[in-house]
Short mmCIF file of C-alpha atoms in Angstrom, two decimals:
data_model
loop_
_atom_site.label_atom_id
_atom_site.label_comp_id
_atom_site.label_asym_id
_atom_site.label_seq_id
_atom_site.Cartn_x
_atom_site.Cartn_y
_atom_site.Cartn_z
CA MET A 1 -83.06 14.99 168.25
CA THR A 2 -84.31 14.26 164.78
CA ALA A 3 -82.04 11.67 164.25
CA GLU A 4 -83.58 10.04 167.14
CA ILE A 5 -87.49 9.94 166.33
CA LEU A 6 -86.27 8.94 162.03
CA TYR A 7 -84.55 5.54 163.71
CA VAL A 8 -87.84 4.48 166.27
CA LEU A 9 -90.33 4.95 163.78
CA GLN A 10 -88.25 3.23 161.25
CA ALA A 11 -87.98 0.61 163.66
CA ARG A 12 -91.40 0.42 165.18
CA THR A 13 -92.25 0.02 160.80
CA ASP A 14 -89.79 -2.69 160.80
CA ALA A 15 -91.20 -4.43 164.16
CA GLU A 16 -95.14 -3.94 162.23
CA VAL A 17 -95.40 -1.86 164.99
CA LYS A 18 -98.10 0.45 164.73
CA SER A 19 -97.90 4.76 165.66
CA PRO A 20 -100.81 6.26 165.92
CA PRO A 21 -100.59 9.95 164.01
CA VAL A 22 -102.42 11.96 167.58
CA LEU A 23 -100.27 10.17 169.44
CA LEU A 24 -96.35 11.03 168.15
CA ARG A 25 -98.90 14.66 167.09
CA GLY A 26 -98.57 14.47 171.01
CA LEU A 27 -95.35 13.61 171.95
CA VAL A 28 -93.67 16.84 169.30
CA ARG A 29 -95.40 19.11 171.05
CA HIS A 30 -94.39 17.62 174.16
CA LEU A 31 -90.91 17.97 172.85
CA ARG A 32 -90.90 21.11 171.36
CA GLU A 33 -92.49 22.66 174.82
CA GLN A 34 -89.67 21.09 177.03
CA ARG A 35 -87.24 21.99 174.82
CA VAL A 36 -84.53 18.30 175.19
CA GLU A 37 -81.84 17.41 174.01
CA GLN A 38 -82.28 14.02 173.82
CA PHE A 39 -85.32 11.74 173.71
CA ASP A 40 -84.17 10.39 176.88
CA ASP A 41 -85.57 13.56 178.43
CA VAL A 42 -89.21 13.88 178.11
CA GLN A 43 -91.42 14.21 179.81
CA VAL A 44 -95.02 13.10 179.61
CA PRO A 45 -98.18 12.23 180.91
CA ARG A 46 -98.39 8.95 183.14
CA ASN A 47 -100.31 5.62 183.09
CA THR A 48 -101.31 7.02 179.56
CA HIS A 49 -101.10 5.37 175.17
CA LEU A 50 -98.54 8.31 175.00
CA ALA A 51 -96.91 7.65 178.14
CA GLY A 52 -96.94 3.71 177.07
CA MET A 53 -95.34 4.60 173.18
CA THR A 54 -92.80 7.27 174.59
CA ASN A 55 -91.94 4.12 176.76
CA ARG A 56 -91.41 1.38 173.97
CA MET A 57 -89.65 4.43 171.89
CA ARG A 58 -86.67 4.60 174.75
CA HIS A 59 -86.43 0.80 174.71
CA MET A 60 -85.47 0.71 171.25
CA LEU A 61 -83.29 3.96 171.39
CA ALA A 62 -81.33 1.95 174.17
CA ALA A 63 -81.12 -0.92 172.58
CA ALA A 64 -80.00 1.05 169.10
CA VAL A 65 -77.21 1.78 171.14
CA SER A 66 -76.54 -0.79 173.66
CA THR A 67 -73.36 -2.99 173.85
CA PRO A 68 -72.57 -6.69 176.17
CA GLU A 69 -69.88 -4.43 177.42
CA LEU A 70 -71.58 -1.42 178.03
CA GLU A 71 -74.75 -3.55 179.39
CA GLN A 72 -72.16 -5.41 182.26
CA ILE A 73 -71.31 -1.91 183.82
CA LYS A 74 -75.18 -2.47 184.87
CA ASP A 75 -76.53 -3.77 187.68
CA VAL A 76 -80.00 -3.80 185.59
CA TRP A 77 -79.15 -5.74 181.61
CA ASN A 78 -80.91 -5.17 178.73
CA MET A 79 -81.07 -9.07 177.21
CA GLY A 80 -81.19 -7.58 174.19
CA ALA A 81 -77.74 -6.41 173.57
CA PHE A 82 -76.63 -10.58 173.85
CA GLY A 83 -79.41 -11.46 171.76
CA LEU A 84 -81.81 -12.40 174.07
CA GLY A 85 -85.14 -11.00 173.51
CA GLN A 86 -85.24 -6.74 173.61
CA TRP A 87 -87.83 -5.74 176.86
CA ARG A 88 -86.06 -8.75 178.48
CA ARG A 89 -84.16 -7.32 181.58
CA MET A 90 -81.33 -8.68 184.15
CA ASP A 91 -81.82 -6.79 187.25
CA PHE A 92 -79.05 -7.75 190.28
CA THR A 93 -79.78 -5.44 192.79
CA PRO A 94 -81.36 -8.11 194.70
CA LEU A 95 -77.39 -9.19 196.04
CA HIS A 96 -76.68 -5.94 197.99
CA GLN A 97 -72.54 -6.88 198.13
CA GLU A 98 -70.39 -6.02 195.23
CA TRP A 99 -68.49 -9.26 195.06
CA MET A 100 -71.53 -10.86 194.86
CA ARG A 101 -73.02 -9.24 192.10
CA ARG A 102 -69.57 -8.94 190.14
CA ALA A 103 -70.00 -13.05 190.68
CA CYS A 104 -72.63 -13.88 189.80
CA LYS A 105 -72.88 -11.23 186.53
CA THR A 106 -69.67 -13.38 185.89
CA TRP A 107 -71.92 -16.75 186.09
CA VAL A 108 -74.69 -15.12 184.59
CA LEU A 109 -71.61 -14.26 181.30
CA ASP A 110 -70.22 -17.94 181.33
CA GLU A 111 -73.67 -19.55 181.30
CA ILE A 112 -74.95 -18.07 178.53
CA PRO A 113 -73.48 -19.51 175.92
CA ARG A 114 -74.34 -23.30 177.58
CA ARG A 115 -78.58 -21.97 177.45
CA TYR A 116 -80.89 -23.20 174.69
CA GLY A 117 -84.63 -22.25 174.73
CA LYS A 118 -87.48 -19.45 174.81
CA ASN A 119 -86.23 -18.17 178.20
CA ILE A 120 -83.13 -17.94 178.82
CA PRO A 121 -83.50 -15.09 181.09
CA ASN A 122 -85.96 -15.95 183.08
CA GLY A 123 -83.52 -19.52 183.91
CA LEU A 124 -80.50 -17.47 183.97
CA SER A 125 -82.47 -14.92 186.58
CA ASP A 126 -83.44 -17.94 188.74
CA MET A 127 -80.24 -17.75 189.92
CA ILE A 128 -80.58 -14.03 191.24
CA LEU A 129 -84.14 -14.96 192.81
CA CYS A 130 -82.31 -17.67 194.87
CA LEU A 131 -79.18 -15.60 195.76
CA ARG A 132 -81.00 -12.94 197.46
CA TYR A 133 -81.94 -14.80 200.17
CA LEU A 134 -78.03 -15.43 200.75
CA SER A 135 -77.83 -11.24 200.34
CA GLN A 136 -80.37 -10.35 202.71
CA SER A 137 -78.97 -13.36 205.63
CA LEU A 138 -75.49 -11.64 205.46
CA VAL A 139 -77.06 -7.98 206.07
CA ARG A 140 -79.61 -9.21 208.65
CA SER A 141 -76.69 -10.93 210.30
CA ARG A 142 -73.62 -9.26 209.91
CA GLN A 143 -73.06 -5.65 211.31
CA ASP A 144 -70.55 -5.02 207.46
CA ASP A 145 -74.07 -6.20 206.35
CA GLY A 146 -71.18 -9.40 204.42
CA ALA A 147 -69.31 -6.55 201.63
CA ASP A 148 -66.45 -8.20 203.17
CA MET A 149 -66.21 -10.88 201.90
CA ALA A 150 -62.70 -12.23 203.70
CA ALA A 151 -64.52 -12.07 207.03
CA LEU A 152 -67.41 -14.25 205.91
CA GLY A 153 -67.20 -18.06 207.29
CA ARG A 154 -68.82 -21.54 208.29
CA SER A 155 -71.51 -19.55 210.27
CA ASP A 156 -72.33 -17.30 207.67
CA ILE A 157 -73.37 -20.79 206.01
CA GLU A 158 -75.32 -22.51 209.16
CA THR A 159 -76.97 -18.87 209.13
CA PHE A 160 -78.43 -18.47 206.17
CA THR A 161 -79.90 -22.58 206.25
CA GLN A 162 -81.76 -21.13 209.38
CA TYR A 163 -83.41 -17.93 208.03
CA VAL A 164 -84.31 -20.51 204.82
CA ALA A 165 -85.69 -23.11 207.03
CA HIS A 166 -87.50 -20.32 209.31
CA LEU A 167 -89.15 -18.75 206.53
CA ALA A 168 -89.86 -22.34 205.33
CA HIS A 169 -91.29 -22.70 208.85
CA THR A 170 -93.37 -19.80 209.22
CA GLY A 171 -94.73 -19.91 205.03
CA GLU A 172 -92.94 -16.63 203.80
CA ILE A 173 -91.34 -20.03 201.92
CA SER A 174 -93.03 -22.54 200.52
CA ALA A 175 -90.45 -26.14 201.13
CA PHE A 176 -90.13 -26.91 197.95
CA ARG A 177 -88.45 -23.37 197.81
CA ARG A 178 -86.35 -24.23 200.68
CA THR A 179 -84.68 -27.05 198.78
CA THR A 180 -84.34 -25.16 195.59
CA VAL A 181 -82.53 -21.90 197.80
CA CYS A 182 -80.03 -24.12 198.95
CA ARG A 183 -79.80 -26.18 195.40
CA PHE A 184 -78.90 -23.32 193.37
CA THR A 185 -76.68 -21.19 196.03
CA SER A 186 -74.41 -24.65 196.56
CA ARG A 187 -74.21 -24.34 192.61
CA PHE A 188 -72.94 -20.98 192.21
CA LEU A 189 -70.83 -20.96 195.44
CA ARG A 190 -69.07 -24.08 193.37
CA GLU A 191 -69.57 -23.53 190.39
CA ILE A 192 -67.67 -19.90 190.48
CA ARG A 193 -64.81 -21.61 192.31
CA ASP A 194 -64.97 -23.85 189.38
CA LEU A 195 -64.49 -20.00 187.26
CA GLY A 196 -61.36 -19.90 188.28
CA LEU A 197 -62.84 -16.93 190.33
CA THR A 198 -60.99 -17.79 193.60
CA ARG A 199 -57.82 -17.72 192.89
CA PRO A 200 -55.16 -14.83 193.55
CA GLY A 201 -55.86 -11.73 191.78
CA GLU A 202 -59.44 -12.55 190.49
CA ILE A 203 -62.45 -10.69 192.07
CA LEU A 204 -63.41 -13.71 194.69
CA ALA A 205 -59.61 -14.21 195.81
CA ASP A 206 -60.11 -13.55 199.21
CA LEU A 207 -64.06 -15.38 199.74
CA PRO A 208 -62.63 -18.34 202.38
CA ASP A 209 -62.99 -22.18 200.98
CA ASP A 210 -64.92 -22.57 203.97
CA PHE A 211 -68.08 -20.64 202.70
CA ALA A 212 -70.20 -22.78 201.48
CA LEU A 213 -72.76 -25.60 201.90
CA ARG A 214 -71.72 -28.75 202.50
CA ARG A 215 -74.16 -32.30 201.32
CA HIS A 216 -75.28 -32.12 204.68
CA ASP A 217 -76.80 -28.61 204.75
CA MET A 218 -79.42 -29.38 202.02
CA PRO A 219 -82.24 -29.71 203.20
CA PRO A 220 -84.30 -32.53 202.45
CA VAL A 221 -86.04 -33.68 198.97
CA VAL A 222 -89.64 -32.70 198.50
CA ILE A 223 -91.53 -35.32 197.75
CA GLU A 224 -95.25 -34.84 196.72
CA GLU A 225 -97.56 -37.77 197.33
CA GLY A 226 -101.05 -38.49 195.05
CA PRO A 227 -101.85 -37.68 191.83
CA GLY A 228 -99.19 -34.37 192.18
CA ARG A 229 -99.87 -31.81 189.00
CA ALA A 230 -101.63 -33.80 186.69
CA LEU A 231 -105.49 -32.64 186.65
CA PRO A 232 -107.98 -34.58 188.00
CA LYS A 233 -110.41 -36.40 184.67
CA GLU A 234 -113.50 -35.30 185.63
CA ILE A 235 -111.77 -31.87 185.69
CA LEU A 236 -110.65 -32.43 182.17
CA SER A 237 -113.37 -33.60 181.20
CA GLN A 238 -115.03 -29.56 182.22
CA LEU A 239 -112.35 -28.15 180.16
CA CYS A 240 -112.95 -30.32 176.98
CA GLU A 241 -116.88 -29.55 177.20
CA ARG A 242 -116.00 -25.97 177.44
CA LEU A 243 -113.71 -25.56 175.19
CA PRO A 244 -116.28 -23.95 172.60
CA THR A 245 -116.46 -21.06 175.14
CA LEU A 246 -113.03 -19.93 174.46
CA ASP A 247 -114.46 -17.78 171.55
CA GLN A 248 -116.39 -14.83 173.99
CA ILE A 249 -112.65 -14.73 175.70
CA ARG A 250 -110.73 -11.70 174.61
CA ASP A 251 -107.98 -12.30 172.27
CA GLY A 252 -110.07 -16.36 172.26
CA SER A 253 -109.58 -17.73 168.57
CA ASP A 254 -109.75 -21.03 166.37
CA ASP A 255 -105.93 -20.74 166.16
CA ALA A 256 -106.56 -20.49 170.66
CA ARG A 257 -109.32 -23.38 171.30
CA ALA A 258 -106.73 -25.58 168.72
CA ALA A 259 -103.47 -24.91 170.29
CA ILE A 260 -104.95 -25.97 173.51
CA GLU A 261 -106.37 -28.72 171.60
CA ILE A 262 -102.95 -29.79 170.73
CA LEU A 263 -101.62 -29.28 174.37
CA VAL A 264 -103.88 -31.62 176.05
CA ASP A 265 -103.19 -34.45 173.50
CA THR A 266 -100.00 -34.65 172.70
CA GLY A 267 -98.24 -33.38 176.07
CA ARG A 268 -95.84 -31.02 175.20
CA ARG A 269 -94.53 -28.37 176.00
CA PRO A 270 -96.10 -24.74 175.99
CA ASP A 271 -93.49 -23.45 173.64
CA GLU A 272 -92.88 -26.22 171.31
CA ILE A 273 -96.80 -25.76 170.27
CA GLY A 274 -96.83 -22.33 169.88
CA CYS A 275 -93.38 -22.82 167.85
CA LEU A 276 -95.06 -25.85 165.41
CA PRO A 277 -93.42 -24.84 161.81
CA TRP A 278 -97.05 -25.26 159.30
CA ASP A 279 -95.31 -28.74 158.00
CA CYS A 280 -95.65 -29.91 161.55
CA MET A 281 -97.06 -33.81 160.43
CA GLU A 282 -95.90 -36.71 158.41
CA THR A 283 -96.88 -40.35 158.87
CA ASP A 284 -95.17 -43.51 159.41
CA GLU A 285 -93.99 -46.38 156.98
CA HIS A 286 -97.42 -47.67 159.34
CA GLY A 287 -99.69 -45.38 157.95
CA LYS A 288 -100.05 -43.46 161.04
CA SER A 289 -99.79 -39.91 162.06
CA VAL A 290 -96.87 -38.14 163.68
CA LEU A 291 -96.61 -34.57 164.98
CA VAL A 292 -92.58 -33.32 164.51
CA TYR A 293 -91.28 -30.75 166.42
CA THR A 294 -88.82 -29.17 168.51
CA ASP A 295 -87.57 -29.59 172.30
CA PHE A 296 -86.23 -26.26 173.46
CA LYS A 297 -85.78 -27.57 176.51
CA ASN A 298 -83.27 -30.27 176.24
CA ASN A 299 -82.02 -28.51 172.58
CA ARG A 300 -83.78 -31.81 170.62
CA ILE A 301 -85.09 -31.21 166.92
CA GLY A 302 -86.96 -33.21 164.86
CA LEU A 303 -88.50 -35.36 167.30
CA ARG A 304 -91.37 -37.95 165.94
CA LEU A 305 -94.31 -38.00 168.46
CA PRO A 306 -97.75 -40.56 167.78
CA ILE A 307 -100.43 -39.00 167.70
CA PRO A 308 -103.94 -39.80 167.53
CA ASP A 309 -106.56 -38.91 164.48
CA SER A 310 -108.75 -36.92 166.15
CA THR A 311 -104.91 -35.32 167.01
CA ALA A 312 -104.17 -35.31 163.50
CA GLU A 313 -107.78 -33.84 162.05
CA ILE A 314 -107.08 -30.39 163.94
CA ILE A 315 -103.74 -29.65 162.77
CA VAL A 316 -105.09 -30.34 159.03
CA ARG A 317 -108.21 -27.89 159.68
CA GLN A 318 -105.17 -25.75 161.21
CA LYS A 319 -103.13 -25.62 157.93
CA LYS A 320 -105.86 -24.61 156.47
CA ALA A 321 -107.18 -22.03 158.04
CA ILE A 322 -103.14 -20.80 158.37
CA ARG A 323 -102.82 -21.71 154.29
CA ALA A 324 -105.48 -19.59 153.55
CA ARG A 325 -105.40 -15.95 155.64
CA PHE A 326 -101.49 -16.03 154.13
CA PRO A 327 -101.68 -18.02 150.95
CA ASP A 328 -98.57 -16.05 149.71
CA THR A 329 -96.14 -16.65 152.43
CA LYS A 330 -93.40 -19.68 151.74
CA LEU A 331 -94.41 -22.50 153.54
CA SER A 332 -91.14 -22.94 155.14
CA GLU A 333 -91.49 -20.27 156.65
CA LEU A 334 -94.93 -20.22 157.63
CA VAL A 335 -95.91 -21.16 161.40
CA LEU A 336 -99.10 -23.27 162.88
CA PHE A 337 -100.00 -20.58 165.45
CA PRO A 338 -98.86 -17.34 164.05
CA GLN A 339 -99.20 -14.30 166.70
CA PRO A 340 -102.69 -12.53 166.00
CA ARG A 341 -100.87 -8.87 166.31
CA GLN A 342 -97.81 -7.07 164.23
CA ASN A 343 -97.30 -10.61 162.18
CA SER A 344 -98.53 -9.51 158.69
CA GLU A 345 -96.79 -12.56 156.92
CA GLY A 346 -97.15 -15.64 159.69
CA THR A 347 -94.01 -15.93 160.01
CA LYS A 348 -94.40 -15.18 163.84
CA PRO A 349 -95.44 -18.12 166.38
CA PHE A 350 -97.45 -17.82 169.49
CA ARG A 351 -95.92 -16.30 172.87
CA MET A 352 -95.41 -18.57 175.53
CA GLN A 353 -97.18 -15.50 176.94
CA HIS A 354 -100.29 -15.24 174.83
CA ILE A 355 -101.18 -18.56 175.31
CA GLY A 356 -101.21 -17.80 179.03
CA ASN A 357 -102.99 -15.50 179.03
CA VAL A 358 -105.60 -16.48 176.45
CA HIS A 359 -106.26 -19.96 179.17
CA ARG A 360 -106.10 -17.97 182.18
CA ARG A 361 -108.73 -16.02 180.96
CA TRP A 362 -110.84 -18.93 179.95
CA ILE A 363 -110.61 -20.71 182.79
CA ASN A 364 -111.23 -17.66 185.30
CA ALA A 365 -114.56 -17.10 182.93
CA MET A 366 -115.48 -20.58 183.74
CA PRO A 367 -118.25 -21.44 186.39
CA PRO A 368 -117.28 -23.49 189.07
CA LEU A 369 -115.00 -26.53 188.38
CA LEU A 370 -116.08 -29.58 190.45
CA LEU A 371 -114.59 -33.18 191.18
CA ALA A 372 -116.57 -36.33 192.18
CA ASP A 373 -117.38 -35.60 195.43
CA GLY A 374 -118.92 -32.27 194.54
CA THR A 375 -115.76 -30.38 195.96
CA GLU A 376 -114.72 -26.73 193.80
CA PHE A 377 -110.91 -27.82 192.90
CA HIS A 378 -108.95 -24.29 192.75
CA LYS A 379 -108.50 -22.96 188.80
CA LEU A 380 -104.88 -21.97 189.65
CA GLU A 381 -104.49 -24.96 190.05
CA VAL A 382 -105.61 -25.21 185.74
CA VAL A 383 -102.27 -24.19 184.05
CA PRO A 384 -101.38 -25.26 180.18
CA TYR A 385 -98.16 -27.32 182.26
CA SER A 386 -100.60 -29.27 183.66
CA TYR A 387 -101.92 -30.96 180.40
CA ARG A 388 -98.48 -32.04 180.36
CA HIS A 389 -98.46 -33.59 183.98
CA SER A 390 -102.36 -34.83 183.19
CA TYR A 391 -100.55 -36.93 180.05
CA ALA A 392 -97.77 -38.62 181.41
CA GLN A 393 -100.58 -38.98 184.52
CA ARG A 394 -102.84 -40.65 182.00
CA HIS A 395 -100.21 -43.45 180.26
CA ALA A 396 -98.48 -44.14 183.27
CA ASP A 397 -102.29 -45.39 185.31
CA ALA A 398 -102.70 -47.12 181.80
CA GLY A 399 -100.13 -49.02 182.16
CA THR A 400 -97.44 -47.99 179.67
CA LEU A 401 -93.89 -49.01 180.87
CA PRO A 402 -91.80 -46.28 182.38
CA ASP A 403 -89.12 -46.96 179.90
CA VAL A 404 -91.38 -46.25 176.99
CA LEU A 405 -93.56 -43.07 178.95
CA ARG A 406 -89.93 -41.41 179.58
CA GLU A 407 -89.36 -41.68 175.60
CA LEU A 408 -92.63 -39.89 174.83
CA MET A 409 -91.95 -37.72 177.79
CA GLY A 410 -89.01 -37.06 176.82
CA HIS A 411 -87.75 -37.27 180.66
CA ARG A 412 -83.64 -37.11 181.49
CA SER A 413 -83.55 -39.35 183.94
CA LEU A 414 -86.26 -42.36 184.58
CA GLN A 415 -86.52 -41.05 188.34
CA THR A 416 -88.99 -37.65 186.73
CA THR A 417 -91.02 -40.68 184.57
CA GLN A 418 -91.02 -42.93 188.09
CA GLN A 419 -93.00 -40.21 189.87
CA TYR A 420 -96.57 -40.75 187.58
CA TYR A 421 -96.59 -44.72 188.65
CA ARG A 422 -98.52 -44.70 192.29
CA ASN A 423 -97.46 -48.14 193.00
CA SER A 424 -94.84 -50.57 192.43
CA GLN A 425 -97.31 -53.27 190.58
CA GLU A 426 -97.61 -50.77 187.60
CA LEU A 427 -93.65 -50.46 187.21
CA HIS A 428 -93.64 -54.28 185.70
CA GLN A 429 -96.85 -54.03 183.50
CA THR A 430 -95.71 -54.82 179.80
CA GLY A 431 -97.75 -52.78 177.05
CA GLU A 432 -96.38 -51.45 173.72
CA LYS A 433 -95.71 -48.23 172.42
CA PRO A 434 -99.57 -46.72 172.94
CA GLN A 435 -101.54 -43.29 172.58
CA VAL A 436 -103.76 -42.50 175.30
CA ALA A 437 -107.35 -40.68 174.89
CA ARG A 438 -108.07 -37.46 176.81
CA SER A 439 -110.78 -39.92 179.22
CA GLY A 440 -107.30 -41.89 180.54
CA ARG A 441 -109.72 -45.01 180.30
CA GLY A 442 -107.61 -47.07 178.22
CA LEU A 443 -104.97 -47.50 175.48
CA THR A 444 -106.68 -45.99 171.86
CA ARG A 445 -105.28 -45.64 168.48
CA THR A 446 -108.17 -43.20 167.22
CA PRO A 447 -110.09 -41.83 170.16
CA SER A 448 -112.71 -38.55 169.46
CA SER A 449 -111.51 -35.24 170.16
CA CYS A 450 -112.12 -34.12 173.94
CA ASN A 451 -114.69 -36.93 173.97
CA LEU A 452 -114.79 -37.14 177.99
CA ALA A 453 -118.80 -36.72 178.75
CA SER A 454 -118.98 -40.09 178.56
#
């Protein structure tokens, strides 16, 4: 017990997490009174600061003794054992069939080395969230709840597709979600066979060949008409006019304001801006400023994006402020947007959750956002990622060539880029690689910062 306490206190100190003496004294009192043999057995009052600290200590101790081999035995994995975040979990319990859980665990283990980015557990959990509909369908339609894989067949696939269609028609899931569930399920059933799990002697040797989704089983792809997820110009204008109010929001700061302004100006993903290094800006051969960043989604390092002078000024101000705040940290280790807590040297970047939380509180505190016709725009549509769609839409409306916009956005497929073009005529417009002001009025090399009111 003493060794556990000493270890977890040292781990919290290394992570720059405070351990208030008043809470420690309360925890020690509970340990003495209950005379537990190990820290995990101590009981403390729920919904208190002491309970929060105790739970975090339990997580640290669990991570210290966990290994990938031990986690694979469980149905809820601590992804810290795989180096994917100490607090991240992967829950396989929504899959009711033992064979499905084992197959999904094998699939996840095979996928981990090929994934990259900041949210690997989230991406892998999407497969579990989609497979749960297949699991639910088997439980609802079969007397054995789908436990006997050898008894499964084509009729179970048809029942599954009808089940998700029913959920979409009744509004329990969206049409887009229905398509995603079927697509992920089809991929899973195909890839577990590619992994050799259905060979003789393997864990899915008895799974019938016809238990698979065919091409005609897939629902039609949902095509979104109109402007899509890009913010209307008048809404973007109102947001930029209200940027000064960020200081009034909890955890709002000059850092948060600069990050949001750069998100709007550059159309980069939130994690790409949040993780920018301090020295993230260079000058090209024409004397223009370029942003140097990492595309974590596609694992592309050192990408260069031309930026207007107004955005460059924001970055220069932010660099000066951060250097003044952390004068002793090596510039090669300093980040442009250091997280505000547990970061004494300024080397830990903003977490995506931090940007999202500050942004949501800021949006919710605003008065109603009004469209040009006077109707209210739904605030839930305004998320950090919507600035990326708005950036692409501004370029498409301004006549940027699709292949140029594809390069700016880092899209793998030109079809993704073409969704931002509202008619075929725009696909044939010509132009050079431009920079578009936030106002969306056209191309400009030096737009003023958030100058949308006019």
